[in-house]
PDB file of C-alpha atoms in Angstrom:
ATOM      1  CA  MET A  59       4.289 -14.998 -10.824  1.00 67.00           C
ATOM      2  CA  GLY A  60       6.156 -12.735  -8.464  1.00 90.00           C
ATOM      3  CA  LYS A  61       5.881 -11.090  -5.099  1.00 96.00           C
ATOM      4  CA  PHE A  62       6.437  -7.373  -4.634  1.00 97.00           C
ATOM      5  CA  GLY A  63       6.746  -5.560  -1.337  1.00 98.00           C
ATOM      6  CA  LEU A  64       5.512  -2.014  -0.807  1.00 98.00           C
ATOM      7  CA  GLN A  65       8.081  -0.241   1.330  1.00 98.00           C
ATOM      8  CA  PHE A  66       6.950   2.808   3.289  1.00 98.00           C
ATOM      9  CA  LYS A  67       9.164   5.534   4.739  1.00 98.00           C
ATOM     10  CA  ALA A  68       8.176   8.557   6.833  1.00 98.00           C
ATOM     11  CA  SER A  69       9.341  10.761   9.635  1.00 98.00           C
ATOM     12  CA  LEU A  70       7.138  10.097  12.681  1.00 98.00           C
ATOM     13  CA  GLU A  71       6.579  12.639  15.446  1.00 98.00           C
ATOM     14  CA  ASN A  72       5.155  11.209  18.682  1.00 98.00           C
ATOM     15  CA  VAL A  73       3.158   8.460  16.895  1.00 98.00           C
ATOM     16  CA  THR A  74       3.668   4.770  16.237  1.00 98.00           C
ATOM     17  CA  ASN A  75       1.762   1.830  14.729  1.00 98.00           C
ATOM     18  CA  VAL A  76       0.862   3.575  11.446  1.00 98.00           C
ATOM     19  CA  ARG A  77      -1.255   1.051   9.594  1.00 98.00           C
ATOM     20  CA  PRO A  78      -4.031   0.559   7.040  1.00 97.00           C
ATOM     21  CA  VAL A  79      -7.394  -0.072   8.682  1.00 96.00           C
ATOM     22  CA  GLY A  80      -9.876  -2.775   7.717  1.00 93.00           C
ATOM     23  CA  ASP A  81     -10.447  -5.216   4.897  1.00 91.00           C
ATOM     24  CA  ASP A  82     -11.929  -2.370   2.864  1.00 91.00           C
ATOM     25  CA  PHE A  83      -8.712  -0.288   2.974  1.00 95.00           C
ATOM     26  CA  ARG A  84      -8.059   0.849  -0.588  1.00 94.00           C
ATOM     27  CA  TRP A  85      -4.588   0.321  -2.013  1.00 94.00           C
ATOM     28  CA  TYR A  86      -4.250   2.773  -4.913  1.00 93.00           C
ATOM     29  CA  LEU A  87      -1.681   1.232  -7.251  1.00 92.00           C
ATOM     30  CA  LYS A  88      -0.462   1.865 -10.744  1.00 89.00           C
ATOM     31  CA  VAL A  89       0.401  -1.447 -12.364  1.00 87.00           C
ATOM     32  CA  LYS A  90       1.893  -2.431 -15.674  1.00 84.00           C
ATOM     33  CA  CYS A  91       1.430  -5.555 -17.732  1.00 81.00           C
ATOM     34  CA  VAL A  92       4.738  -7.380 -18.002  1.00 81.00           C
ATOM     35  CA  ARG A  93       3.869  -9.202 -21.221  1.00 70.00           C
ATOM     36  CA  VAL A  94       6.212  -7.810 -23.843  1.00 54.00           C
ATOM     37  CA  THR A  95       5.356  -6.673 -27.327  1.00 56.00           C
ATOM     38  CA  GLY A  96       8.344  -5.633 -29.400  1.00 49.00           C
ATOM     39  CA  GLY A  97      10.482  -5.372 -26.257  1.00 48.00           C
ATOM     40  CA  GLN A  98       8.258  -2.712 -24.607  1.00 51.00           C
ATOM     41  CA  TRP A  99       6.201  -2.739 -21.416  1.00 54.00           C
ATOM     42  CA  THR A 100       2.498  -2.597 -22.095  1.00 52.00           C
ATOM     43  CA  ASP A 101      -0.739  -1.208 -20.677  1.00 53.00           C
ATOM     44  CA  ILE A 102      -0.047   0.899 -17.553  1.00 61.00           C
ATOM     45  CA  LYS A 103      -3.252   1.310 -15.490  1.00 63.00           C
ATOM     46  CA  LYS A 104      -4.271   2.794 -12.137  1.00 75.00           C
ATOM     47  CA  LYS A 105      -6.083   0.250  -9.957  1.00 80.00           C
ATOM     48  CA  THR A 106      -7.717   0.184  -6.548  1.00 87.00           C
ATOM     49  CA  ILE A 107      -7.637  -3.097  -4.686  1.00 89.00           C
ATOM     50  CA  THR A 108      -8.886  -4.171  -1.255  1.00 90.00           C
ATOM     51  CA  LEU A 109      -8.765  -7.309   0.868  1.00 87.00           C
ATOM     52  CA  SER A 110     -12.551  -7.507   0.789  1.00 81.00           C
ATOM     53  CA  SER A 111     -12.470  -7.764  -3.006  1.00 68.00           C
ATOM     54  CA  SER A 112     -10.408 -10.970  -2.985  1.00 55.00           C
ATOM     55  CA  LEU A 113     -13.337 -13.008  -4.194  1.00 67.00           C
ATOM     56  CA  MET A 114     -12.627 -12.461  -7.894  1.00 68.00           C
ATOM     57  CA  PRO A 115     -12.166 -15.914  -9.457  1.00 66.00           C
ATOM     58  CA  LEU A 116      -9.129 -16.681 -11.590  1.00 71.00           C
ATOM     59  CA  LYS A 117      -9.609 -18.208 -15.027  1.00 71.00           C
ATOM     60  CA  GLY A 118      -9.525 -21.996 -15.007  1.00 66.00           C
ATOM     61  CA  GLY A 119     -10.586 -22.332 -11.347  1.00 60.00           C
ATOM     62  CA  ARG A 120      -7.120 -21.567  -9.946  1.00 67.00           C
ATOM     63  CA  GLY A 121      -8.461 -19.713  -6.903  1.00 74.00           C
ATOM     64  CA  SER A 122      -9.179 -16.027  -6.468  1.00 75.00           C
ATOM     65  CA  ALA A 123      -7.346 -12.702  -6.348  1.00 81.00           C
ATOM     66  CA  SER A 124      -7.887  -9.160  -5.129  1.00 79.00           C
ATOM     67  CA  MET A 125      -7.968  -7.909  -8.717  1.00 80.00           C
ATOM     68  CA  VAL A 126      -8.228  -9.693 -12.054  1.00 82.00           C
ATOM     69  CA  GLN A 127      -7.987  -7.856 -15.370  1.00 81.00           C
ATOM     70  CA  LYS A 128      -7.526  -8.644 -19.010  1.00 79.00           C
ATOM     71  CA  CYS A 129      -4.813  -6.580 -20.699  1.00 77.00           C
ATOM     72  CA  LYS A 130      -6.154  -4.645 -23.694  1.00 75.00           C
ATOM     73  CA  LEU A 131      -2.881  -5.034 -25.571  1.00 73.00           C
ATOM     74  CA  CYS A 132      -1.823  -8.643 -24.971  1.00 75.00           C
ATOM     75  CA  SER A 133      -5.303 -10.076 -24.147  1.00 77.00           C
ATOM     76  CA  ARG A 134      -3.883 -12.129 -21.265  1.00 80.00           C
ATOM     77  CA  GLU A 135      -5.585 -12.345 -17.890  1.00 83.00           C
ATOM     78  CA  ASN A 136      -3.464 -10.761 -15.151  1.00 85.00           C
ATOM     79  CA  SER A 137      -4.053 -10.628 -11.406  1.00 86.00           C
ATOM     80  CA  ILE A 138      -2.767  -9.142  -8.192  1.00 89.00           C
ATOM     81  CA  ASP A 139      -3.490 -10.409  -4.706  1.00 90.00           C
ATOM     82  CA  ILE A 140      -2.855  -8.718  -1.362  1.00 93.00           C
ATOM     83  CA  LEU A 141      -1.053 -11.114   0.979  1.00 94.00           C
ATOM     84  CA  ARG A 142      -3.025 -10.504   4.185  1.00 93.00           C
ATOM     85  CA  ASP A 143      -0.421 -11.987   6.534  1.00 96.00           C
ATOM     86  CA  THR A 144       2.248  -9.556   5.306  1.00 97.00           C
ATOM     87  CA  ILE A 145       0.451  -6.348   6.355  1.00 97.00           C
ATOM     88  CA  THR A 146       2.707  -4.802   9.006  1.00 98.00           C
ATOM     89  CA  PRO A 147       2.478  -1.488  10.902  1.00 98.00           C
ATOM     90  CA  TYR A 148       5.117   1.215  10.551  1.00 98.00           C
ATOM     91  CA  ASN A 149       6.397   1.980  14.063  1.00 98.00           C
ATOM     92  CA  ALA A 150       8.332   4.775  15.775  1.00 97.00           C
ATOM     93  CA  GLU A 151      11.562   2.750  15.596  1.00 98.00           C
ATOM     94  CA  ASP A 152      11.103   2.482  11.804  1.00 98.00           C
ATOM     95  CA  SER A 153      10.990   6.275  11.392  1.00 97.00           C
ATOM     96  CA  GLU A 154      13.025   7.594   8.453  1.00 97.00           C
ATOM     97  CA  ARG A 155      13.809   4.076   7.163  1.00 98.00           C
ATOM     98  CA  TYR A 156      12.118   1.999   4.490  1.00 98.00           C
ATOM     99  CA  LYS A 157      10.025  -0.879   5.820  1.00 98.00           C
ATOM    100  CA  THR A 158       7.852  -3.323   3.882  1.00 98.00           C
ATOM    101  CA  ILE A 159       4.260  -2.802   5.042  1.00 98.00           C
ATOM    102  CA  VAL A 160       2.517  -5.192   2.616  1.00 98.00           C
ATOM    103  CA  GLN A 161       3.297  -7.699  -0.124  1.00 98.00           C
ATOM    104  CA  PHE A 162       1.398  -8.372  -3.320  1.00 96.00           C
ATOM    105  CA  GLU A 163       1.419 -11.591  -5.328  1.00 93.00           C
ATOM    106  CA  CYS A 164       1.374 -10.608  -8.987  1.00 92.00           C
ATOM    107  CA  ARG A 165       0.668 -12.688 -12.083  1.00 87.00           C
ATOM    108  CA  GLY A 166       1.416 -10.817 -15.305  1.00 87.00           C
ATOM    109  CA  LEU A 167       1.487  -7.445 -13.510  1.00 86.00           C
ATOM    110  CA  GLU A 168       4.077  -5.372 -11.712  1.00 88.00           C
ATOM    111  CA  PRO A 169       3.247  -2.470  -9.371  1.00 91.00           C
ATOM    112  CA  VAL A 170       5.043   0.737 -10.370  1.00 89.00           C
ATOM    113  CA  ASP A 171       3.400   3.437  -8.235  1.00 92.00           C
ATOM    114  CA  PHE A 172       1.408   3.825  -5.010  1.00 94.00           C
ATOM    115  CA  GLN A 173      -0.796   6.724  -3.939  1.00 93.00           C
ATOM    116  CA  PRO A 174      -1.447   6.824  -0.186  1.00 94.00           C
ATOM    117  CA  GLN A 175      -4.938   8.053   0.643  1.00 94.00           C
ATOM    118  CA  ALA A 176      -7.323   7.993   3.619  1.00 96.00           C
ATOM    119  CA  GLY A 177      -7.804   4.915   5.770  1.00 97.00           C
ATOM    120  CA  PHE A 178      -4.633   4.860   7.857  1.00 98.00           C
ATOM    121  CA  ALA A 179      -4.558   4.911  11.663  1.00 98.00           C
ATOM    122  CA  ALA A 180      -1.859   5.438  14.291  1.00 98.00           C
ATOM    123  CA  SER A 181      -1.364   5.498  18.057  1.00 98.00           C
ATOM    124  CA  GLY A 182       0.321   8.011  20.315  1.00 97.00           C
ATOM    125  CA  ALA A 183       3.929   6.969  20.910  1.00 96.00           C
ATOM    126  CA  GLU A 184       3.784   7.626  24.663  1.00 93.00           C
ATOM    127  CA  THR A 185       0.007   7.420  25.227  1.00 94.00           C
ATOM    128  CA  SER A 186      -2.903   5.209  24.284  1.00 87.00           C
ATOM    129  CA  THR A 187      -4.409   7.970  22.137  1.00 97.00           C
ATOM    130  CA  GLN A 188      -5.806   6.590  18.887  1.00 98.00           C
ATOM    131  CA  PHE A 189      -5.801   8.512  15.626  1.00 98.00           C
ATOM    132  CA  PRO A 190      -8.256   6.470  13.519  1.00 97.00           C
ATOM    133  CA  GLU A 191      -8.733   8.597  10.386  1.00 95.00           C
ATOM    134  CA  ILE A 192      -5.430   9.573   8.823  1.00 98.00           C
ATOM    135  CA  ASN A 193      -5.248  10.754   5.223  1.00 97.00           C
ATOM    136  CA  LEU A 194      -1.748  10.603   3.721  1.00 97.00           C
ATOM    137  CA  GLN A 195      -2.658  11.892   0.262  1.00 96.00           C
ATOM    138  CA  GLU A 196      -0.637  15.079   0.856  1.00 96.00           C
ATOM    139  CA  LYS A 197       2.296  12.956   2.167  1.00 96.00           C
ATOM    140  CA  ASP A 198       2.041  14.774   5.551  1.00 97.00           C
ATOM    141  CA  TRP A 199      -0.426  14.619   8.446  1.00 98.00           C
ATOM    142  CA  THR A 200      -0.540  16.489  11.764  1.00 98.00           C
ATOM    143  CA  ASP A 201      -2.736  16.449  14.861  1.00 98.00           C
ATOM    144  CA  TYR A 202      -2.517  17.022  18.598  1.00 97.00           C
ATOM    145  CA  ASP A 203      -2.335  14.404  21.372  1.00 97.00           C
ATOM    146  CA  GLU A 204      -4.350  15.829  24.287  1.00 96.00           C
ATOM    147  CA  LYS A 205      -3.103  13.183  26.751  1.00 96.00           C
ATOM    148  CA  ALA A 206       0.543  13.946  26.057  1.00 95.00           C
ATOM    149  CA  SER A 207      -0.015  17.671  25.410  1.00 96.00           C
ATOM    150  CA  GLU A 208       2.131  17.523  22.285  1.00 96.00           C
ATOM    151  CA  SER A 209       1.805  17.692  18.538  1.00 97.00           C
ATOM    152  CA  VAL A 210       1.925  14.505  16.499  1.00 98.00           C
ATOM    153  CA  GLY A 211       2.628  13.977  12.854  1.00 98.00           C
ATOM    154  CA  ILE A 212       3.637  11.854   9.914  1.00 98.00           C
ATOM    155  CA  TYR A 213       5.910  13.716   7.488  1.00 98.00           C
ATOM    156  CA  GLU A 214       7.714  13.213   4.189  1.00 97.00           C
ATOM    157  CA  VAL A 215       5.935   9.988   3.218  1.00 98.00           C
ATOM    158  CA  THR A 216       7.763   8.131   0.459  1.00 97.00           C
ATOM    159  CA  TYR A 217       7.523   4.586  -0.848  1.00 96.00           C
ATOM    160  CA  GLN A 218       9.137   2.110  -3.190  1.00 98.00           C
ATOM    161  CA  PHE A 219       8.469  -1.384  -4.476  1.00 97.00           C
ATOM    162  CA  ILE A 220      10.920  -4.252  -4.078  1.00 97.00           C
ATOM    163  CA  LYS A 221      10.866  -7.734  -5.539  1.00 96.00           C
ATOM    164  CA  CYS A 222      10.506 -10.308  -2.758  1.00 94.00           C
TER     165      CYS A 222
END
């Protein structure tokens, strides 16, 4: 069992509080099974997990997880759980630095890739303007803040995983 943090980095222009919205926010992850066969990593898969899907029971009545899967190669049950209390917004003062925005508890799996998609939101840095539907699939997003009469944006989105 291990914990992995998803670190987010972007250049923010006139926005703050970039965050995933709702329990149904979809985390698009590529995970790999860490069970070894002949010294090699096995079974890399793309997975979508959400907080609202954390009702999947673990084998043997050990609780539940956001995603439970059986590896096709090693036949072991693996799971990944989103740690709700670790979800943190990316703010203007974090701009251009890596910051952990969520942690995952992994059993038999390790996250190796993340694909940001729709479902993010942000606020104007100097106003109360809300931007509720941000799609970061292209790694850039732009809009206009009418209250501040200035452009806003999230640019050069990158990410990495760290062991916690």
